[in-house]
Coordinates of C-alpha atoms in Angstrom, one line a residue:
X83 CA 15.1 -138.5 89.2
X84 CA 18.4 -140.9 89.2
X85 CA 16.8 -142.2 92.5
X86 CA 14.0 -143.2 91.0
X87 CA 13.1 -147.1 91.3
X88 CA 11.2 -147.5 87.7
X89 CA 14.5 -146.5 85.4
X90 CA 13.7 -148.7 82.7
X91 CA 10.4 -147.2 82.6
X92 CA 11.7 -143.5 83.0
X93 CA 14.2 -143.9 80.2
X94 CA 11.7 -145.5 77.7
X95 CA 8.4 -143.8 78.3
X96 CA 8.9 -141.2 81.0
X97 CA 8.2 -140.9 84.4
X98 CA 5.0 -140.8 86.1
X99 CA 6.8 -140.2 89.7
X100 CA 9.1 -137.9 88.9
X101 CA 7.2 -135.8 86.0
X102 CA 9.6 -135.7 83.6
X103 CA 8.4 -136.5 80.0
X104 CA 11.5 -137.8 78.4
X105 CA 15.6 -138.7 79.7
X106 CA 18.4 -140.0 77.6
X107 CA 21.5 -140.8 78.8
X108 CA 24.2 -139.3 78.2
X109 CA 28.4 -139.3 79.2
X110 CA 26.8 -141.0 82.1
X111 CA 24.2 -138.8 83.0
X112 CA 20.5 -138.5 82.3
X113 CA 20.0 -135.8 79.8
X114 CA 16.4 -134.3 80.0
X115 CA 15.4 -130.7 77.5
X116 CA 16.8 -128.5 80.1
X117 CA 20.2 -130.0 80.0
X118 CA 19.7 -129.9 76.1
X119 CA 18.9 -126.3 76.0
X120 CA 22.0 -126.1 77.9
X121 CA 24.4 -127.5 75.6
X122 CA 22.7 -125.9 72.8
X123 CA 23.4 -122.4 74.4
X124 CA 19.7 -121.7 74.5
X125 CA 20.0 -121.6 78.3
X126 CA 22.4 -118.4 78.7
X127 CA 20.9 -116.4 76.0
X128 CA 17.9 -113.9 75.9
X129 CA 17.3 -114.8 72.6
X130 CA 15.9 -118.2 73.9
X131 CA 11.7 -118.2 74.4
X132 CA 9.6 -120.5 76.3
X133 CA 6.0 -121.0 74.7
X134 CA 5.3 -121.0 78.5
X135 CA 6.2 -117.3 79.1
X136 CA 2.9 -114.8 79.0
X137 CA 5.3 -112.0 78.4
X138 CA 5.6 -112.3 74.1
X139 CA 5.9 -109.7 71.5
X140 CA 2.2 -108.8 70.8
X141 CA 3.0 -109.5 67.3
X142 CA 4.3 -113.0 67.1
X143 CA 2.4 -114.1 70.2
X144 CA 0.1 -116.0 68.0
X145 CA 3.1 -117.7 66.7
X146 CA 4.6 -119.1 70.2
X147 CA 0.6 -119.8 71.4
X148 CA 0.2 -122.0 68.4
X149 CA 3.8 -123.4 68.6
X150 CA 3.0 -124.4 72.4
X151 CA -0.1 -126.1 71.0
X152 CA 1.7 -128.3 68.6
X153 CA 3.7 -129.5 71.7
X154 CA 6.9 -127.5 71.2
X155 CA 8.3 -126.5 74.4
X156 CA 10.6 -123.2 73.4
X157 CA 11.8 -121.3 70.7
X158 CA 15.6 -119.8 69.2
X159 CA 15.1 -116.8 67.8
X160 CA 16.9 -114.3 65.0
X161 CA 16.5 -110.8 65.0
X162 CA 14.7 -109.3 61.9
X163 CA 15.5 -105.3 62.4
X164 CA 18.8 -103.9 64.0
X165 CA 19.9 -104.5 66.9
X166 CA 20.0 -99.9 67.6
X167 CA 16.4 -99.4 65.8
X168 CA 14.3 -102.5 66.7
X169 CA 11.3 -102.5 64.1
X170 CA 9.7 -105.8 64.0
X171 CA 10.4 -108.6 66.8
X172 CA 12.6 -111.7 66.2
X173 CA 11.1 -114.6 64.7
X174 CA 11.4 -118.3 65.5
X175 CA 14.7 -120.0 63.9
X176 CA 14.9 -123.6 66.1
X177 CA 11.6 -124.7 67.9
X178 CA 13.1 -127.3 70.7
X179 CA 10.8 -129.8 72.0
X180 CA 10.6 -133.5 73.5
X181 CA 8.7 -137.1 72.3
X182 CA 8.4 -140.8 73.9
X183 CA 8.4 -141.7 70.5
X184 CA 9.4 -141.0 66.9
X185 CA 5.3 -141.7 65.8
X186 CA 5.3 -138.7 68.4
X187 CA 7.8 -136.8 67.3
X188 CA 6.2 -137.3 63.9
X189 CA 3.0 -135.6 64.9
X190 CA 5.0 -132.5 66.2
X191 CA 6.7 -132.5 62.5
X192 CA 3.9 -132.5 60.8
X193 CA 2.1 -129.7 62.9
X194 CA 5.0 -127.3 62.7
X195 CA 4.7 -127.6 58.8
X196 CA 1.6 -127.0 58.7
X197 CA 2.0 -123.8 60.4
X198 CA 4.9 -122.8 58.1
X199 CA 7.1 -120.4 60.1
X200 CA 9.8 -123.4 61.5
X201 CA 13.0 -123.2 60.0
X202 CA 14.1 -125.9 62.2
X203 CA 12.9 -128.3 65.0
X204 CA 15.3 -130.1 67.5
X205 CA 13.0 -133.1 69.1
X206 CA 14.6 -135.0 72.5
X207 CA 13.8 -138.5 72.3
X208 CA 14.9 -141.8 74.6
X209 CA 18.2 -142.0 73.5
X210 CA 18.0 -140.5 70.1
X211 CA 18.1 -136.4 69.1
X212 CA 16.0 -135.7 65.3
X213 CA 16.3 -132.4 63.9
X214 CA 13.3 -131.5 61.1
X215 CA 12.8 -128.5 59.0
X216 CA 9.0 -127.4 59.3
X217 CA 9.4 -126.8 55.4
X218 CA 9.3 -130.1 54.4
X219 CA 7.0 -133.0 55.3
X220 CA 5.2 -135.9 53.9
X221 CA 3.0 -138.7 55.3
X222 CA 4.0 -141.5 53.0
X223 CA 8.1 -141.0 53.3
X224 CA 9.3 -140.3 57.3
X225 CA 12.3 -139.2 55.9
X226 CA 11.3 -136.1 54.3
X227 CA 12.1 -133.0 55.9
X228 CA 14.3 -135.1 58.7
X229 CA 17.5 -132.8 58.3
X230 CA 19.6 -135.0 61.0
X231 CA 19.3 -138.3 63.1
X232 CA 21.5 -138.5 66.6
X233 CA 21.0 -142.3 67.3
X234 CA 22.5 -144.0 70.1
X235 CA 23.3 -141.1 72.2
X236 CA 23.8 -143.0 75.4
X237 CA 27.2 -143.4 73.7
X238 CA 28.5 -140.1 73.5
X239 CA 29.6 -137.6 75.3
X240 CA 28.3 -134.0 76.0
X241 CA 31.4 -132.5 73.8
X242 CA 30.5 -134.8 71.0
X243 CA 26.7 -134.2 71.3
X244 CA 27.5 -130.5 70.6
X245 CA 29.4 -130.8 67.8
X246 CA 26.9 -132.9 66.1
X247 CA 24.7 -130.2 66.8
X248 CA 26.8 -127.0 66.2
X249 CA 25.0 -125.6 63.5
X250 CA 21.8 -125.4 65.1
X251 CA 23.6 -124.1 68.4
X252 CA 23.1 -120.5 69.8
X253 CA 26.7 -119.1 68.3
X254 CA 25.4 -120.5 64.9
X255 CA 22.2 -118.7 65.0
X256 CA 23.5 -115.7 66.6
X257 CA 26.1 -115.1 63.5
X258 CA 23.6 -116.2 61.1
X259 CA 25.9 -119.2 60.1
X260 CA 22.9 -121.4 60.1
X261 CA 21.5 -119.9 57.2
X262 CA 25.0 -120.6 55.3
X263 CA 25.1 -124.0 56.6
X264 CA 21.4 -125.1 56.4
X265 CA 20.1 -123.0 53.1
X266 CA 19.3 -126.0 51.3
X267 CA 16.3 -126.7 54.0
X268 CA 14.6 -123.6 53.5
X269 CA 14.1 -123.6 50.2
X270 CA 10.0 -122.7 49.9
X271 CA 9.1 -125.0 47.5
X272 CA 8.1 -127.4 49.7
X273 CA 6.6 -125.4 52.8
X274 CA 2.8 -125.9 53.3
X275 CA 1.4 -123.0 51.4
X276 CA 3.5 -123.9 48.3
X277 CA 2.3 -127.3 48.6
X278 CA -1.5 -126.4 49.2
X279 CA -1.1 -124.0 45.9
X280 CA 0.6 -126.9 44.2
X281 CA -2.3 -129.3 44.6
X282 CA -4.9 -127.4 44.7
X283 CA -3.8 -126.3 41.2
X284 CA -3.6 -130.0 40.3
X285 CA -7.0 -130.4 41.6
X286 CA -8.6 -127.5 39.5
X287 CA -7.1 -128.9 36.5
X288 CA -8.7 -132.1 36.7
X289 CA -11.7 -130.7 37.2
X290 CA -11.2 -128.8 34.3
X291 CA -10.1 -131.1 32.0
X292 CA -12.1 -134.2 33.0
X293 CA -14.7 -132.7 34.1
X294 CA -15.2 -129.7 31.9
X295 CA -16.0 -127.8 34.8
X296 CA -15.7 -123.3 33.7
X297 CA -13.0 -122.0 36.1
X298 CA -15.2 -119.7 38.2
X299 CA -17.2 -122.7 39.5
X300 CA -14.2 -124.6 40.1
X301 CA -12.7 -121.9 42.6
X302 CA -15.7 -121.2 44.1
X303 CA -16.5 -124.9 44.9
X304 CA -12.2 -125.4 46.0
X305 CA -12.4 -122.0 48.0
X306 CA -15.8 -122.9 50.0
X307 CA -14.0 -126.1 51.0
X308 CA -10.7 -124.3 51.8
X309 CA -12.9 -121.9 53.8
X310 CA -15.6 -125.0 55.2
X311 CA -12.1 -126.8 56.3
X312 CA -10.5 -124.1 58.2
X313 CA -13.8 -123.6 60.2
X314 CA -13.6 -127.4 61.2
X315 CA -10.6 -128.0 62.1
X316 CA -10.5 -124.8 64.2
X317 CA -13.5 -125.8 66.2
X318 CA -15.3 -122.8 65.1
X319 CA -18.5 -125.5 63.6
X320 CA -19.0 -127.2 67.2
X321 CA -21.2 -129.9 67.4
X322 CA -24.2 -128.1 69.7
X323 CA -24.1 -125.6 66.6
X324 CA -24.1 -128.2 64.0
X325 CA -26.9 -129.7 65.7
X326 CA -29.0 -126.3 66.6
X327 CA -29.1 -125.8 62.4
X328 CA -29.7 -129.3 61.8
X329 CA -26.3 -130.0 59.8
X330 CA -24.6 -133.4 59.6
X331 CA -20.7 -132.5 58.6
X332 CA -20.7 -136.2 56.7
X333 CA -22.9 -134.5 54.3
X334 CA -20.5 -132.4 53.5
X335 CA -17.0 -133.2 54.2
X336 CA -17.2 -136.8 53.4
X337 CA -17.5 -139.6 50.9
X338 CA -21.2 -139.4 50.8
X339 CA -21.0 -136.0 50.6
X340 CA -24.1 -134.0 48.5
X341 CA -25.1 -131.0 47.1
X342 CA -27.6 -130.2 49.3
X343 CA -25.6 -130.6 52.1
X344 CA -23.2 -128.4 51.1
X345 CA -25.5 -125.7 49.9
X346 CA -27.6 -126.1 52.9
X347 CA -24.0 -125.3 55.3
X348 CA -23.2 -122.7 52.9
X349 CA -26.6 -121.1 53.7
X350 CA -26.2 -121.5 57.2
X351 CA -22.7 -119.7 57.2
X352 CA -23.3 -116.7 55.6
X353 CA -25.9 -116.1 57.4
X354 CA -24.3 -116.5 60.9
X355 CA -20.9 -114.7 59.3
X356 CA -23.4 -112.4 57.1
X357 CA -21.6 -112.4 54.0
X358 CA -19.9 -115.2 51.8
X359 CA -16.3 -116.4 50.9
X360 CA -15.6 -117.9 47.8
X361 CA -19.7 -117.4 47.4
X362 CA -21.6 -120.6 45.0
X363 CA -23.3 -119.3 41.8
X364 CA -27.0 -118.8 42.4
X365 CA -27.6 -121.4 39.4
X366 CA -25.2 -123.8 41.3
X367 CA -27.8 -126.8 41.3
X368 CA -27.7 -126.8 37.2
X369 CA -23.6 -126.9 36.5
X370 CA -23.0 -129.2 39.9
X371 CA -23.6 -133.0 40.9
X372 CA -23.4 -135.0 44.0
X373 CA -20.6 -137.1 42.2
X374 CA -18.1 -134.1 41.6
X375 CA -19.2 -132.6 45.3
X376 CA -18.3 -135.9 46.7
X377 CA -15.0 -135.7 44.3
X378 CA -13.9 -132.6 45.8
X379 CA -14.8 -133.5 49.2
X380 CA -13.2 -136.7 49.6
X381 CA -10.4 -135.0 48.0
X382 CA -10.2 -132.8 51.2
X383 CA -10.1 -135.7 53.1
X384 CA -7.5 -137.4 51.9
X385 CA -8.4 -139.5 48.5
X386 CA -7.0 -139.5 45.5
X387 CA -9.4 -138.3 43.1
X388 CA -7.9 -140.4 40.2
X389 CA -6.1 -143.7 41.4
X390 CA -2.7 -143.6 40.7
X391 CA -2.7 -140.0 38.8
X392 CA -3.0 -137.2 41.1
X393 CA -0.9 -137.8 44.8
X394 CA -2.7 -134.7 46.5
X395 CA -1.2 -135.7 50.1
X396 CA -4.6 -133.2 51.4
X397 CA -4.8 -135.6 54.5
X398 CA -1.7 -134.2 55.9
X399 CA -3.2 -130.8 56.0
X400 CA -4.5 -129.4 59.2
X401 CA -6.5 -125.9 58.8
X402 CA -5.9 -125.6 62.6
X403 CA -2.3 -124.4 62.0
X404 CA -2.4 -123.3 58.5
X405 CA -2.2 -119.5 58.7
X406 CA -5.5 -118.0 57.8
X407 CA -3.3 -115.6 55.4
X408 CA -2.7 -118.5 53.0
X409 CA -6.5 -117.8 52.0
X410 CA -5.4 -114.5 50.0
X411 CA -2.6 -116.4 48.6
X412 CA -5.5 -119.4 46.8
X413 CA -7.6 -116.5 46.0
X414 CA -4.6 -114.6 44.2
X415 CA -3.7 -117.8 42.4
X416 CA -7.4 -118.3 41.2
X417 CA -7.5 -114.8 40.1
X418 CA -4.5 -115.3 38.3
X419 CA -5.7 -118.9 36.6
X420 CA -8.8 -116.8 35.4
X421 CA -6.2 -113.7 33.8
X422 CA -7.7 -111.3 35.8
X423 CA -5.1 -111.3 38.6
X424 CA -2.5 -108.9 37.0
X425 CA -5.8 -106.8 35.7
X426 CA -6.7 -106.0 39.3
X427 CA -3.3 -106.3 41.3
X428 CA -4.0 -108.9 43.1
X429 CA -0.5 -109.9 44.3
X430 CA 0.1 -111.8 48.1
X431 CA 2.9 -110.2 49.9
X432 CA 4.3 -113.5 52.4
X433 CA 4.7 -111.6 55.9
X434 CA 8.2 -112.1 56.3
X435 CA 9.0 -110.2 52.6
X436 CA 6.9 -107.4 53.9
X437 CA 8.5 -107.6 57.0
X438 CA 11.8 -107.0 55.3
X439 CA 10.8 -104.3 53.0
X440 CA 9.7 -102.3 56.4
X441 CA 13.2 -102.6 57.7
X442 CA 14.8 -101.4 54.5
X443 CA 12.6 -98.7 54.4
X444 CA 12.8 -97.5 58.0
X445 CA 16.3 -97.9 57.8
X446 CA 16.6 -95.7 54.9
X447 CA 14.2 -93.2 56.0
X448 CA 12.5 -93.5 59.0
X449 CA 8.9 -93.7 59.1
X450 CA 6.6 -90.8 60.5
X451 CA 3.5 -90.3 60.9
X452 CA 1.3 -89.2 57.8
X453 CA 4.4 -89.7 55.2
X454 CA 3.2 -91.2 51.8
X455 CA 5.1 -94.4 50.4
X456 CA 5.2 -95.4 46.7
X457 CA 5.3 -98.4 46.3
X458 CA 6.4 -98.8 42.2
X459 CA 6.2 -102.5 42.0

């Protein structure tokens, strides 16, 4: 790689020749993710995961398939259960991955948050380390959720590269230091599902209030397009199938969106899924107009509904990393906007609190098969 005639190029943009995506320079030497990973202490530990390896826990294999899709390149993880009784497998604490540029870097942000299990993410630029938390993002302000800028790294040496990064090093995670260090970042106020509640909540009382809409039709039109978005942006409504039932998405998730367009997808899904989610009232067509249809869907795709009032942010949401569990947590919150929701326990359980409770439990008395649990709460 140091041989190579197009340095300017390698260190800028990355080089074609020698296949490396990105190189900064540091203490005199070209430092490239491997060399990172190194001087992180990622390299020597087994707690250290490549979203390349086949060989991941069944049950957070979704997580590092999902990860490598967003463009991160390994993961640090924390163990959740003792070390002598291991429960439930670690869990992600720093995703590590490389950009050309910080528009690129950016992207893999924004991705991460969406999928809402990042703690932290270390991102190797040219000449420049950024460390993000994936709970807090925003399209209008770069600096939110940016925990730490490296600038100008070609002027420092390896020693002072890992003390700037100590705290997200492998001893810090190892002795759960990072978590006294770095509390303030994961904070779950701002983490994708807490946002989506958060305006979607705005969102249902506008509709309420300016548009004297009754609360169940409000859910049921948010939840079909909660539902009709993760379908899209998961690929699930491909274009030959859009086009076999005779469906034009801009219909429907659009400015010019209609009614009849979306009653005529809504149709169309439940009777290839057969059943509904968030199902439309069969007297839909008398409460709803094109105008609030074209509200909400525009909405979904990125407008504020009422200049200068309501900042919803939706067009930094992208379905295709959003875990699909966030769907009980809207329908819990809707149930609970209607008074109903303590009436028929309906209360989400995030993963990672279940996760815990299993570990207390076990620990306390380990589980066997056909043994009843009460659970009071």
């Amino acid at each position: 790689a140091i041989r190579c005639n197009l340095i300017q190029n390698f260190v800028l943009k990355g080089c074609n020749v020698c296949n490396i995506k990105t190189l900064a320079y540091v203490g005199g030497v070209f430092l490239n993710l491997d060399q990172l990973l190194d001087e992180l202490g990622y390299a020597q530990s087994q707690n250290y995961r490549a979203t390349s390896d086949s060989s991941q826990e069944p049950l957070t294999e979704h997580l590092f398939r999902a990860a490598k899709k967003a463009g991160v390149q390994g993961a640090y993880v924390f163990q959740t259960s003792p070390l002598e009784q291991k429960i439930l497998p670690p869990r992600p604490a720093v995703y590590v991955a490389e950009a050309k540029t910080r528009e690129e870097a950016r992207e893999i942000h924004r991705r991460l948050w969406n999928l809402g299990n990042a703690p932290f993410i270390v991102i190797l630029l040219p000449n420049e380390i950024r460390v993000y938390t994936g709970f807090n993002f925003s399209l209008s302000n770069e600096k939110q959720g940016l925990i730490k800028e490296i600038k100008g790294i070609v002027d420092l040496t390896f020693e002072s590269l890992r003390d700037k990064l100590a705290d997200f090093g492998a001893d810090s995670i190892d002795s759960g230091k990072i978590w006294e260090t770095q509390s303030k970042y994961v904070t779950p106020d701002k983490r994708v599902d807490t946002h989506l509640l958060n305006n979607l909540n705005k969102l249902e009382q506008y509709l309420l209030k300016e548009r004297s809409l009754d609360l169940p039709i409000i859910h049921a039109l948010i939840g079909k397009y909660v539902y009709i978005r993760y379908l899209h942006d998961r690929k699930i409504l491909s274009e030959e199938w859009l086009l076999e039932n005779n469906l034009n998405l801009d219909s429907v998730l659009s400015r010019n969106a209609t009614l009849a367009g979306l009653l005529h997808l809504a149709e169309v899904l439940e009777d290839r899924f057969n059943g509904a989610i968030f199902p439309l009232p069969s007297n839909i067509e008398s409460i709803l107009s094109d105008e609030i249809v074209s509200l909400v869907a525009s909405t979904f795709k990125g407008d504020d509904p009422v200049s200068g009032q309501l900042h919803l942010d939706f067009e930094a949401y992208d379905f295709s990393y959003i875990p699909v569990e966030t769907l009980s947590a809207i329908y819990e919150q809707f149930l609970h906007s209607q008074g109903t929701g303590k009436q028929v326990g309906a209360v989400y359980t995030p993963e990672p609190v279940a996760d815990y409770l299993l570990c207390e439990l076990e620990e306390s008395k380990p589980l066997q098969s056909g043994m009843k649990i009460l659970d009071p709460c």
